Amino acid sequence: MKRKIINVPTSNAQYYEIRLRGHLEARWSNRFEGLTITLEEDGNTLLSGPVADQAALHGWLKKVRDLGMTLVSVVQVQLDETHPYRSKKEKK
C-alpha cells in the first residue's frame, strides 16, 4: 500500500483534503487556485492544500456547491500524518 507524507506550510493554515464525486472539468480549475487538484482513478476528484481558516474552508465548499458537484468527504489532515491512497489500482 502506498502512503504519502503531507507537510503543511509553517503558517497557521490547516491542510484539508476535499473529495468530490466525478472529475472536475479543467475549465473550473481556476476556481480552486491554491489547492492541488487530483483526478483519481475511481472517477473522483481530490482537492488538497492549506486552508487559512474556517471561513476559507466554507468558501471552497460553496464553490463546490455552486458547480453542482457532490461532496464525498472533507478531512483535516494533521502535520506529518500519513494517509494511504485509496485508488482501485492500489487495492489489488
GROMACS .gro file of C-alpha atoms in nm:
model
   92
    1MET     CA    1   0.000   0.000   0.000
    2LYS     CA    2   0.142   0.339  -0.096
    3ARG     CA    3   0.148   0.617   0.160
    4LYS     CA    4   0.208   0.988   0.130
    5ILE     CA    5   0.356   1.228   0.381
    6ILE     CA    6   0.196   1.568   0.399
    7ASN     CA    7   0.396   1.869   0.510
    8VAL     CA    8   0.192   2.181   0.578
    9PRO     CA    9   0.347   2.526   0.532
   10THR     CA   10   0.464   2.688   0.855
   11SER     CA   11   0.166   2.924   0.878
   12ASN     CA   12  -0.150   2.882   1.085
   13ALA     CA   13  -0.321   2.724   0.786
   14GLN     CA   14  -0.465   2.375   0.823
   15TYR     CA   15  -0.428   2.117   0.548
   16TYR     CA   16  -0.752   1.972   0.408
   17GLU     CA   17  -0.848   1.704   0.160
   18ILE     CA   18  -1.185   1.762  -0.008
   19ARG     CA   19  -1.310   1.469  -0.215
   20LEU     CA   20  -1.577   1.518  -0.484
   21ARG     CA   21  -1.776   1.265  -0.684
   22GLY     CA   22  -1.682   1.289  -1.051
   23HIS     CA   23  -1.392   1.455  -1.226
   24LEU     CA   24  -1.368   1.832  -1.213
   25GLU     CA   25  -1.359   1.974  -1.564
   26ALA     CA   26  -1.037   2.161  -1.648
   27ARG     CA   27  -1.229   2.483  -1.720
   28TRP     CA   28  -1.323   2.508  -1.349
   29SER     CA   29  -0.975   2.450  -1.207
   30ASN     CA   30  -0.904   2.823  -1.175
   31ARG     CA   31  -1.182   2.844  -0.913
   32PHE     CA   32  -0.969   2.631  -0.683
   33GLU     CA   33  -0.641   2.820  -0.719
   34GLY     CA   34  -0.414   2.738  -0.426
   35LEU     CA   35  -0.540   2.380  -0.396
   36THR     CA   36  -0.392   2.079  -0.568
   37ILE     CA   37  -0.644   1.905  -0.795
   38THR     CA   38  -0.604   1.530  -0.839
   39LEU     CA   39  -0.831   1.332  -1.072
   40GLU     CA   40  -0.846   0.989  -0.913
   41GLU     CA   41  -0.874   0.658  -1.097
   42ASP     CA   42  -1.208   0.582  -0.930
   43GLY     CA   43  -1.364   0.883  -1.101
   44ASN     CA   44  -1.346   1.118  -0.801
   45THR     CA   45  -1.160   1.447  -0.765
   46LEU     CA   46  -0.938   1.527  -0.468
   47LEU     CA   47  -0.880   1.892  -0.379
   48SER     CA   48  -0.599   1.928  -0.127
   49GLY     CA   49  -0.393   2.202   0.028
   50PRO     CA   50  -0.363   2.454   0.307
   51VAL     CA   51  -0.678   2.642   0.409
   52ALA     CA   52  -0.632   2.962   0.609
   53ASP     CA   53  -0.933   2.926   0.839
   54GLN     CA   54  -1.292   2.801   0.867
   55ALA     CA   55  -1.425   3.092   0.661
   56ALA     CA   56  -1.189   2.997   0.376
   57LEU     CA   57  -1.295   2.632   0.403
   58HIS     CA   58  -1.661   2.731   0.375
   59GLY     CA   59  -1.568   2.943   0.073
   60TRP     CA   60  -1.420   2.637  -0.102
   61LEU     CA   61  -1.727   2.431  -0.012
   62LYS     CA   62  -1.957   2.700  -0.156
   63LYS     CA   63  -1.764   2.680  -0.483
   64VAL     CA   64  -1.815   2.303  -0.489
   65ARG     CA   65  -2.188   2.356  -0.428
   66ASP     CA   66  -2.211   2.623  -0.698
   67LEU     CA   67  -2.061   2.380  -0.952
   68GLY     CA   68  -2.324   2.121  -0.858
   69MET     CA   69  -2.065   1.860  -0.763
   70THR     CA   70  -2.137   1.601  -0.494
   71LEU     CA   71  -1.923   1.633  -0.183
   72VAL     CA   72  -1.789   1.293  -0.074
   73SER     CA   73  -1.570   1.394   0.221
   74VAL     CA   74  -1.381   1.673   0.393
   75VAL     CA   75  -1.083   1.566   0.603
   76GLN     CA   76  -0.850   1.785   0.805
   77VAL     CA   77  -0.504   1.630   0.782
   78GLN     CA   78  -0.263   1.672   1.073
   79LEU     CA   79   0.101   1.775   1.026
   80ASP     CA   80   0.324   1.492   0.900
   81GLU     CA   81   0.030   1.249   0.907
   82THR     CA   82   0.044   0.970   0.652
   83HIS     CA   83  -0.258   0.862   0.450
   84PRO     CA   84  -0.297   0.568   0.214
   85TYR     CA   85  -0.411   0.648  -0.135
   86ARG     CA   86  -0.747   0.486  -0.197
   87SER     CA   87  -0.733   0.416  -0.570
   88LYS     CA   88  -0.868   0.089  -0.709
   89LYS     CA   89  -0.529   0.011  -0.863
   90GLU     CA   90  -0.356   0.007  -0.522
   91LYS     CA   91  -0.623  -0.211  -0.357
   92LYS     CA   92  -0.529  -0.502  -0.583
   0.00000   0.00000   0.00000
